[in-house]
Amino acid sequence: SAVISQKPSRDICQRGTSLTIQCQVDSQVTMMFWYRQQPGQSLTLIATANQGSEATYESGFVIDKFPISRPNLTFSTLTVSNMSPEDSSIYLCSVVPLAGAYTDTQYFGPGTRLTVL
Amino acid sequence: GQQLNQSPQSMFIQEGEDVSMNCTSSSIFNTWLWYKQDPGEGPVLLIALYKAGELTSNGRLTAQFGITRKDSFLNISASIPSDVGIYFCAGQLRGGSNYKLTFGKGTLLTVNP
C-alpha cells in the first residue's frame, strides 16, 4: 500500500495562530481526504482534497477555517486557521491508492496531533 | 445522515481469549472495512469486505459482511498483548467517485497478559 507521511507529527500552538499540515504520499493516488479526530472520538471527514481545484467540504466545515491545497497527485496541505482550544485534535490525511490490494478504499497517514493553548 | 452503531464500546480480556465486536447500520453499505488504531498513530486497514455474506480472514482476524448489508462483525482469536488498541468499523458506498467512509465510534480493546 502507499506510504503516507504527515508533517508535523505534533504541535502545540497559541490561540489565534494558524498551522499548516502537510501530507505526502510516495505514489500517485486518486483521492485524498482530511479528517479530524477529537480526543476520545471517532473520525470526522473535513473535506475531499481535489487536485488543481477547490476542496469539497463536509457540512460544518468551511474553507476560511480549513483551507486545503492539492497541487498534484501526491501532496496536500490542510491549514487550521485562527485556532482555538476547540481545534485541539488529531488531523489525519487519507488516500485512495491507484495500485495495491485495495484500490478503492482509504489508507491513513500517521496523523498530526495538535494542541491549542 | 448515516450512523453506525459499534459495540461494545470497550472490552477487557485476558491474553489468549477470543474477541468479537460488531457494527450495525440504519442503511445499506456495499463495502465494510475494519481499521485498528494504536495510540498516537493513524488507523491501519485490517480487512475490507465487498460482498454481502462474505467471510474474510487475515491471520487471527475474521470479519463478515452481513447478508442484509447493514452489519458486519470482527472476531480476533487467541488475543495477544499487541492486539490492544481501538478498532473502528467503517461503511462505504462505492460508485463513481464516491469513496466516503462512515465510521463507528470504536471499540477499545485491552488485553491483560
PDB file of C-alpha atoms in Angstrom:
ATOM      1  CA  SER A   1       0.000   0.000   0.000  1.00  0.00           C
ATOM      2  CA  ALA A   2       1.005   3.654  -0.330  1.00  0.00           C
ATOM      3  CA  VAL A   3       3.367   5.107   2.269  1.00  0.00           C
ATOM      4  CA  ILE A   4       1.880   8.280   3.716  1.00  0.00           C
ATOM      5  CA  SER A   5       3.754  10.822   5.797  1.00  0.00           C
ATOM      6  CA  GLN A   6       2.461  13.865   7.635  1.00  0.00           C
ATOM      7  CA  LYS A   7       4.306  16.899   8.939  1.00  0.00           C
ATOM      8  CA  PRO A   8       4.408  17.968  11.659  1.00  0.00           C
ATOM      9  CA  SER A   9       3.652  14.873  13.711  1.00  0.00           C
ATOM     10  CA  ARG A  10       2.566  17.068  16.605  1.00  0.00           C
ATOM     11  CA  ASP A  11       2.496  20.713  17.563  1.00  0.00           C
ATOM     12  CA  ILE A  12       1.451  22.996  20.373  1.00  0.00           C
ATOM     13  CA  CYS A  13       0.087  26.318  19.140  1.00  0.00           C
ATOM     14  CA  GLN A  14      -1.225  29.536  20.594  1.00  0.00           C
ATOM     15  CA  ARG A  15      -4.796  30.651  20.234  1.00  0.00           C
ATOM     16  CA  GLY A  16      -5.380  32.831  17.170  1.00  0.00           C
ATOM     17  CA  THR A  17      -2.494  31.438  15.122  1.00  0.00           C
ATOM     18  CA  SER A  18      -2.633  29.121  12.100  1.00  0.00           C
ATOM     19  CA  LEU A  19      -0.923  25.811  11.378  1.00  0.00           C
ATOM     20  CA  THR A  20      -0.387  24.156   8.020  1.00  0.00           C
ATOM     21  CA  ILE A  21      -0.210  20.357   7.960  1.00  0.00           C
ATOM     22  CA  GLN A  22       1.399  18.553   5.047  1.00  0.00           C
ATOM     23  CA  CYS A  23       0.509  15.132   3.663  1.00  0.00           C
ATOM     24  CA  GLN A  24       2.922  13.423   1.265  1.00  0.00           C
ATOM     25  CA  VAL A  25       2.386  10.072  -0.467  1.00  0.00           C
ATOM     26  CA  ASP A  26       5.131   8.014  -2.095  1.00  0.00           C
ATOM     27  CA  SER A  27       2.978   7.113  -5.117  1.00  0.00           C
ATOM     28  CA  GLN A  28       0.187   8.656  -7.116  1.00  0.00           C
ATOM     29  CA  VAL A  29      -3.276   8.347  -5.631  1.00  0.00           C
ATOM     30  CA  THR A  30      -6.729   9.074  -6.943  1.00  0.00           C
ATOM     31  CA  MET A  31      -8.308  10.663  -3.900  1.00  0.00           C
ATOM     32  CA  MET A  32      -7.034  12.464  -0.808  1.00  0.00           C
ATOM     33  CA  PHE A  33      -9.100  13.308   2.243  1.00  0.00           C
ATOM     34  CA  TRP A  34      -8.647  15.196   5.505  1.00  0.00           C
ATOM     35  CA  TYR A  35     -10.195  14.032   8.782  1.00  0.00           C
ATOM     36  CA  ARG A  36     -10.399  15.341  12.300  1.00  0.00           C
ATOM     37  CA  GLN A  37     -10.380  13.093  15.354  1.00  0.00           C
ATOM     38  CA  GLN A  38     -11.244  14.897  18.546  1.00  0.00           C
ATOM     39  CA  PRO A  39      -9.975  13.420  21.828  1.00  0.00           C
ATOM     40  CA  GLY A  40     -11.576  10.049  22.514  1.00  0.00           C
ATOM     41  CA  GLN A  41     -13.781  10.311  19.439  1.00  0.00           C
ATOM     42  CA  SER A  42     -14.146   8.703  16.046  1.00  0.00           C
ATOM     43  CA  LEU A  43     -13.044  10.183  12.743  1.00  0.00           C
ATOM     44  CA  THR A  44     -14.954  13.006  11.076  1.00  0.00           C
ATOM     45  CA  LEU A  45     -14.394  13.892   7.442  1.00  0.00           C
ATOM     46  CA  ILE A  46     -13.440  17.534   6.932  1.00  0.00           C
ATOM     47  CA  ALA A  47     -13.104  17.616   3.151  1.00  0.00           C
ATOM     48  CA  THR A  48     -12.024  15.912  -0.031  1.00  0.00           C
ATOM     49  CA  ALA A  49      -8.851  17.451  -1.447  1.00  0.00           C
ATOM     50  CA  ASN A  50      -9.290  17.858  -5.204  1.00  0.00           C
ATOM     51  CA  GLN A  51      -6.251  18.155  -7.418  1.00  0.00           C
ATOM     52  CA  GLY A  52      -5.998  21.563  -9.019  1.00  0.00           C
ATOM     53  CA  SER A  53      -9.349  22.797  -7.762  1.00  0.00           C
ATOM     54  CA  GLU A  54     -11.121  23.818  -4.588  1.00  0.00           C
ATOM     55  CA  ALA A  55     -11.678  21.172  -1.951  1.00  0.00           C
ATOM     56  CA  THR A  56     -15.146  19.750  -1.287  1.00  0.00           C
ATOM     57  CA  TYR A  57     -16.120  20.423   2.318  1.00  0.00           C
ATOM     58  CA  GLU A  58     -18.460  18.446   4.533  1.00  0.00           C
ATOM     59  CA  SER A  59     -21.266  20.045   6.465  1.00  0.00           C
ATOM     60  CA  GLY A  60     -19.919  22.045   9.376  1.00  0.00           C
ATOM     61  CA  PHE A  61     -16.513  22.743   7.817  1.00  0.00           C
ATOM     62  CA  VAL A  62     -15.674  25.842   5.776  1.00  0.00           C
ATOM     63  CA  ILE A  63     -12.821  26.913   3.558  1.00  0.00           C
ATOM     64  CA  ASP A  64     -11.983  30.011   5.591  1.00  0.00           C
ATOM     65  CA  LYS A  65     -11.300  27.893   8.661  1.00  0.00           C
ATOM     66  CA  PHE A  66      -9.721  24.877   6.926  1.00  0.00           C
ATOM     67  CA  PRO A  67      -8.144  25.935   3.611  1.00  0.00           C
ATOM     68  CA  ILE A  68      -6.838  22.955   1.662  1.00  0.00           C
ATOM     69  CA  SER A  69      -4.490  22.683  -1.267  1.00  0.00           C
ATOM     70  CA  ARG A  70      -3.668  19.763  -3.528  1.00  0.00           C
ATOM     71  CA  PRO A  71      -1.234  20.865  -6.235  1.00  0.00           C
ATOM     72  CA  ASN A  72      -0.502  17.353  -7.555  1.00  0.00           C
ATOM     73  CA  LEU A  73      -1.370  13.672  -7.179  1.00  0.00           C
ATOM     74  CA  THR A  74       0.921  13.024  -4.198  1.00  0.00           C
ATOM     75  CA  PHE A  75       0.735  16.094  -1.938  1.00  0.00           C
ATOM     76  CA  SER A  76      -1.850  18.056   0.002  1.00  0.00           C
ATOM     77  CA  THR A  77      -1.937  20.594   2.800  1.00  0.00           C
ATOM     78  CA  LEU A  78      -4.559  21.439   5.400  1.00  0.00           C
ATOM     79  CA  THR A  79      -4.396  24.723   7.282  1.00  0.00           C
ATOM     80  CA  VAL A  80      -6.169  25.164  10.590  1.00  0.00           C
ATOM     81  CA  SER A  81      -6.774  28.906  10.783  1.00  0.00           C
ATOM     82  CA  ASN A  82      -7.344  31.252  13.711  1.00  0.00           C
ATOM     83  CA  MET A  83      -7.077  28.364  16.122  1.00  0.00           C
ATOM     84  CA  SER A  84      -8.922  27.983  19.408  1.00  0.00           C
ATOM     85  CA  PRO A  85      -8.601  25.262  22.073  1.00  0.00           C
ATOM     86  CA  GLU A  86     -11.603  23.509  20.471  1.00  0.00           C
ATOM     87  CA  ASP A  87      -9.391  22.792  17.457  1.00  0.00           C
ATOM     88  CA  SER A  88      -7.191  20.523  19.572  1.00  0.00           C
ATOM     89  CA  SER A  89      -7.450  17.202  17.737  1.00  0.00           C
ATOM     90  CA  ILE A  90      -5.615  14.691  15.649  1.00  0.00           C
ATOM     91  CA  TYR A  91      -5.738  15.635  11.973  1.00  0.00           C
ATOM     92  CA  LEU A  92      -5.394  12.759   9.541  1.00  0.00           C
ATOM     93  CA  CYS A  93      -4.998  12.573   5.816  1.00  0.00           C
ATOM     94  CA  SER A  94      -6.112   9.520   3.907  1.00  0.00           C
ATOM     95  CA  VAL A  95      -5.636   8.391   0.327  1.00  0.00           C
ATOM     96  CA  VAL A  96      -7.185   6.017  -2.164  1.00  0.00           C
ATOM     97  CA  PRO A  97      -4.286   4.353  -3.992  1.00  0.00           C
ATOM     98  CA  LEU A  98      -4.036   3.690  -7.710  1.00  0.00           C
ATOM     99  CA  ALA A  99      -2.442   0.267  -7.163  1.00  0.00           C
ATOM    100  CA  GLY A 100      -2.314  -2.350  -4.441  1.00  0.00           C
ATOM    101  CA  ALA A 101      -4.600  -4.804  -2.734  1.00  0.00           C
ATOM    102  CA  TYR A 102      -7.493  -2.425  -2.147  1.00  0.00           C
ATOM    103  CA  THR A 103      -7.534   0.250  -4.819  1.00  0.00           C
ATOM    104  CA  ASP A 104     -10.895   1.674  -3.930  1.00  0.00           C
ATOM    105  CA  THR A 105     -10.627   2.246  -0.209  1.00  0.00           C
ATOM    106  CA  GLN A 106      -8.769   4.556   2.113  1.00  0.00           C
ATOM    107  CA  TYR A 107      -5.389   4.303   3.799  1.00  0.00           C
ATOM    108  CA  PHE A 108      -4.497   6.729   6.560  1.00  0.00           C
ATOM    109  CA  GLY A 109      -1.423   8.721   7.405  1.00  0.00           C
ATOM    110  CA  PRO A 110       0.076   8.718  10.918  1.00  0.00           C
ATOM    111  CA  GLY A 111      -1.779  11.878  11.924  1.00  0.00           C
ATOM    112  CA  THR A 112      -0.835  15.284  13.321  1.00  0.00           C
ATOM    113  CA  ARG A 113      -1.602  15.803  16.991  1.00  0.00           C
ATOM    114  CA  LEU A 114      -2.497  19.454  17.530  1.00  0.00           C
ATOM    115  CA  THR A 115      -2.843  21.118  20.926  1.00  0.00           C
ATOM    116  CA  VAL A 116      -4.072  24.706  21.082  1.00  0.00           C
ATOM    117  CA  LEU A 117      -3.449  26.673  24.261  1.00  0.00           C
TER     118      LEU A 117
ATOM    119  CA  GLY B   1     -27.220  11.108   7.857  1.00  0.00           C
ATOM    120  CA  GLN B   2     -25.997   7.545   8.104  1.00  0.00           C
ATOM    121  CA  GLN B   3     -24.943   6.293  11.506  1.00  0.00           C
ATOM    122  CA  LEU B   4     -23.049   3.225  12.570  1.00  0.00           C
ATOM    123  CA  ASN B   5     -23.599   1.587  15.938  1.00  0.00           C
ATOM    124  CA  GLN B   6     -20.467  -0.184  17.063  1.00  0.00           C
ATOM    125  CA  SER B   7     -20.386  -2.430  20.121  1.00  0.00           C
ATOM    126  CA  PRO B   8     -19.060  -2.994  22.613  1.00  0.00           C
ATOM    127  CA  GLN B   9     -17.510   0.398  23.409  1.00  0.00           C
ATOM    128  CA  SER B  10     -14.714  -1.285  25.343  1.00  0.00           C
ATOM    129  CA  MET B  11     -13.502  -4.743  26.256  1.00  0.00           C
ATOM    130  CA  PHE B  12     -11.109  -6.022  28.894  1.00  0.00           C
ATOM    131  CA  ILE B  13      -9.921  -9.558  28.217  1.00  0.00           C
ATOM    132  CA  GLN B  14      -7.189 -11.975  29.207  1.00  0.00           C
ATOM    133  CA  GLU B  15      -4.462 -12.921  26.793  1.00  0.00           C
ATOM    134  CA  GLY B  16      -5.499 -15.965  24.791  1.00  0.00           C
ATOM    135  CA  GLU B  17      -9.215 -15.212  24.813  1.00  0.00           C
ATOM    136  CA  ASP B  18     -11.258 -14.643  21.670  1.00  0.00           C
ATOM    137  CA  VAL B  19     -12.863 -11.268  20.955  1.00  0.00           C
ATOM    138  CA  SER B  20     -15.937 -10.320  18.970  1.00  0.00           C
ATOM    139  CA  MET B  21     -17.193  -6.866  18.035  1.00  0.00           C
ATOM    140  CA  ASN B  22     -19.825  -5.710  15.589  1.00  0.00           C
ATOM    141  CA  CYS B  23     -21.312  -2.810  13.722  1.00  0.00           C
ATOM    142  CA  THR B  24     -24.850  -2.190  12.592  1.00  0.00           C
ATOM    143  CA  SER B  25     -26.191   0.479  10.299  1.00  0.00           C
ATOM    144  CA  SER B  26     -29.535   2.084   9.636  1.00  0.00           C
ATOM    145  CA  SER B  27     -28.822   1.931   5.921  1.00  0.00           C
ATOM    146  CA  ILE B  28     -27.050  -0.231   3.386  1.00  0.00           C
ATOM    147  CA  PHE B  29     -23.362  -0.140   2.550  1.00  0.00           C
ATOM    148  CA  ASN B  30     -21.670  -2.032  -0.253  1.00  0.00           C
ATOM    149  CA  THR B  31     -18.288  -2.168   1.483  1.00  0.00           C
ATOM    150  CA  TRP B  32     -17.426  -2.772   5.118  1.00  0.00           C
ATOM    151  CA  LEU B  33     -13.968  -2.008   6.484  1.00  0.00           C
ATOM    152  CA  TRP B  34     -12.252  -2.674   9.777  1.00  0.00           C
ATOM    153  CA  TYR B  35      -9.380  -0.476  10.991  1.00  0.00           C
ATOM    154  CA  LYS B  36      -7.173  -0.612  14.071  1.00  0.00           C
ATOM    155  CA  GLN B  37      -5.688   2.493  15.664  1.00  0.00           C
ATOM    156  CA  ASP B  38      -2.780   2.309  18.076  1.00  0.00           C
ATOM    157  CA  PRO B  39      -2.167   5.231  20.467  1.00  0.00           C
ATOM    158  CA  GLY B  40      -0.587   8.156  18.641  1.00  0.00           C
ATOM    159  CA  GLU B  41      -0.977   6.528  15.225  1.00  0.00           C
ATOM    160  CA  GLY B  42      -3.336   6.679  12.284  1.00  0.00           C
ATOM    161  CA  PRO B  43      -5.862   3.895  11.639  1.00  0.00           C
ATOM    162  CA  VAL B  44      -4.491   0.850   9.838  1.00  0.00           C
ATOM    163  CA  LEU B  45      -6.712  -1.116   7.478  1.00  0.00           C
ATOM    164  CA  LEU B  46      -7.202  -4.693   8.716  1.00  0.00           C
ATOM    165  CA  ILE B  47      -9.862  -6.181   6.474  1.00  0.00           C
ATOM    166  CA  ALA B  48     -12.064  -4.997   3.607  1.00  0.00           C
ATOM    167  CA  LEU B  49     -15.328  -6.768   2.714  1.00  0.00           C
ATOM    168  CA  TYR B  50     -17.020  -6.201  -0.639  1.00  0.00           C
ATOM    169  CA  LYS B  51     -19.850  -8.753  -0.916  1.00  0.00           C
ATOM    170  CA  ALA B  52     -22.882  -9.451   1.242  1.00  0.00           C
ATOM    171  CA  GLY B  53     -22.260 -12.679   3.138  1.00  0.00           C
ATOM    172  CA  GLU B  54     -18.512 -12.538   2.537  1.00  0.00           C
ATOM    173  CA  LEU B  55     -16.342 -14.038   5.263  1.00  0.00           C
ATOM    174  CA  THR B  56     -12.682 -12.983   5.155  1.00  0.00           C
ATOM    175  CA  SER B  57      -9.712 -13.850   7.346  1.00  0.00           C
ATOM    176  CA  ASN B  58      -6.424 -12.093   7.936  1.00  0.00           C
ATOM    177  CA  GLY B  59      -4.315 -14.177  10.301  1.00  0.00           C
ATOM    178  CA  ARG B  60      -6.147 -14.354  13.634  1.00  0.00           C
ATOM    179  CA  LEU B  61      -8.762 -11.877  12.412  1.00  0.00           C
ATOM    180  CA  THR B  62     -12.015 -12.902  10.766  1.00  0.00           C
ATOM    181  CA  ALA B  63     -14.672 -10.497   9.534  1.00  0.00           C
ATOM    182  CA  GLN B  64     -18.029 -10.961   7.864  1.00  0.00           C
ATOM    183  CA  PHE B  65     -20.221  -8.741   5.719  1.00  0.00           C
ATOM    184  CA  GLY B  66     -23.819  -9.248   6.824  1.00  0.00           C
ATOM    185  CA  ILE B  67     -26.392 -10.586   4.386  1.00  0.00           C
ATOM    186  CA  THR B  68     -28.610  -7.523   4.845  1.00  0.00           C
ATOM    187  CA  ARG B  69     -25.601  -5.271   4.027  1.00  0.00           C
ATOM    188  CA  LYS B  70     -26.384  -3.358   7.215  1.00  0.00           C
ATOM    189  CA  ASP B  71     -23.960  -5.057   9.575  1.00  0.00           C
ATOM    190  CA  SER B  72     -20.527  -6.570   9.998  1.00  0.00           C
ATOM    191  CA  PHE B  73     -18.581  -8.308  12.721  1.00  0.00           C
ATOM    192  CA  LEU B  74     -14.898  -8.747  13.523  1.00  0.00           C
ATOM    193  CA  ASN B  75     -13.501 -11.645  15.519  1.00  0.00           C
ATOM    194  CA  ILE B  76      -9.999 -11.878  16.944  1.00  0.00           C
ATOM    195  CA  SER B  77      -8.886 -15.310  18.056  1.00  0.00           C
ATOM    196  CA  ALA B  78      -6.300 -16.105  20.738  1.00  0.00           C
ATOM    197  CA  SER B  79      -5.674 -12.460  21.628  1.00  0.00           C
ATOM    198  CA  ILE B  80      -2.162 -11.226  22.402  1.00  0.00           C
ATOM    199  CA  PRO B  81      -1.000  -8.026  24.123  1.00  0.00           C
ATOM    200  CA  SER B  82      -0.234  -6.256  20.829  1.00  0.00           C
ATOM    201  CA  ASP B  83      -3.931  -6.523  19.906  1.00  0.00           C
ATOM    202  CA  VAL B  84      -4.512  -3.618  22.290  1.00  0.00           C
ATOM    203  CA  GLY B  85      -5.926  -0.563  20.522  1.00  0.00           C
ATOM    204  CA  ILE B  86      -9.104   0.955  19.164  1.00  0.00           C
ATOM    205  CA  TYR B  87     -10.939  -0.932  16.436  1.00  0.00           C
ATOM    206  CA  PHE B  88     -13.145   1.046  14.064  1.00  0.00           C
ATOM    207  CA  CYS B  89     -15.675  -0.257  11.613  1.00  0.00           C
ATOM    208  CA  ALA B  90     -16.444   1.837   8.560  1.00  0.00           C
ATOM    209  CA  GLY B  91     -19.081   1.575   5.889  1.00  0.00           C
ATOM    210  CA  GLN B  92     -18.559   2.759   2.355  1.00  0.00           C
ATOM    211  CA  LEU B  93     -20.868   3.319  -0.595  1.00  0.00           C
ATOM    212  CA  ARG B  94     -18.734   2.729  -3.651  1.00  0.00           C
ATOM    213  CA  GLY B  95     -19.700   4.054  -7.001  1.00  0.00           C
ATOM    214  CA  GLY B  96     -18.391   6.673  -9.380  1.00  0.00           C
ATOM    215  CA  SER B  97     -16.070   8.948  -7.435  1.00  0.00           C
ATOM    216  CA  ASN B  98     -17.676   8.223  -4.076  1.00  0.00           C
ATOM    217  CA  TYR B  99     -15.171   6.858  -1.583  1.00  0.00           C
ATOM    218  CA  LYS B 100     -16.596   8.437   1.544  1.00  0.00           C
ATOM    219  CA  LEU B 101     -16.476   6.435   4.747  1.00  0.00           C
ATOM    220  CA  THR B 102     -18.870   6.471   7.680  1.00  0.00           C
ATOM    221  CA  PHE B 103     -17.120   5.400  10.885  1.00  0.00           C
ATOM    222  CA  GLY B 104     -18.356   3.692  14.010  1.00  0.00           C
ATOM    223  CA  LYS B 105     -17.365   5.131  17.379  1.00  0.00           C
ATOM    224  CA  GLY B 106     -14.773   2.465  18.009  1.00  0.00           C
ATOM    225  CA  THR B 107     -14.148  -0.447  20.367  1.00  0.00           C
ATOM    226  CA  LEU B 108     -11.310  -0.019  22.848  1.00  0.00           C
ATOM    227  CA  LEU B 109      -9.631  -3.373  23.433  1.00  0.00           C
ATOM    228  CA  THR B 110      -7.430  -4.018  26.458  1.00  0.00           C
ATOM    229  CA  VAL B 111      -5.608  -7.335  26.762  1.00  0.00           C
ATOM    230  CA  ASN B 112      -4.250  -8.360  30.123  1.00  0.00           C
ATOM    231  CA  PRO B 113      -1.116 -10.502  29.800  1.00  0.00           C
TER     232      PRO B 113
END
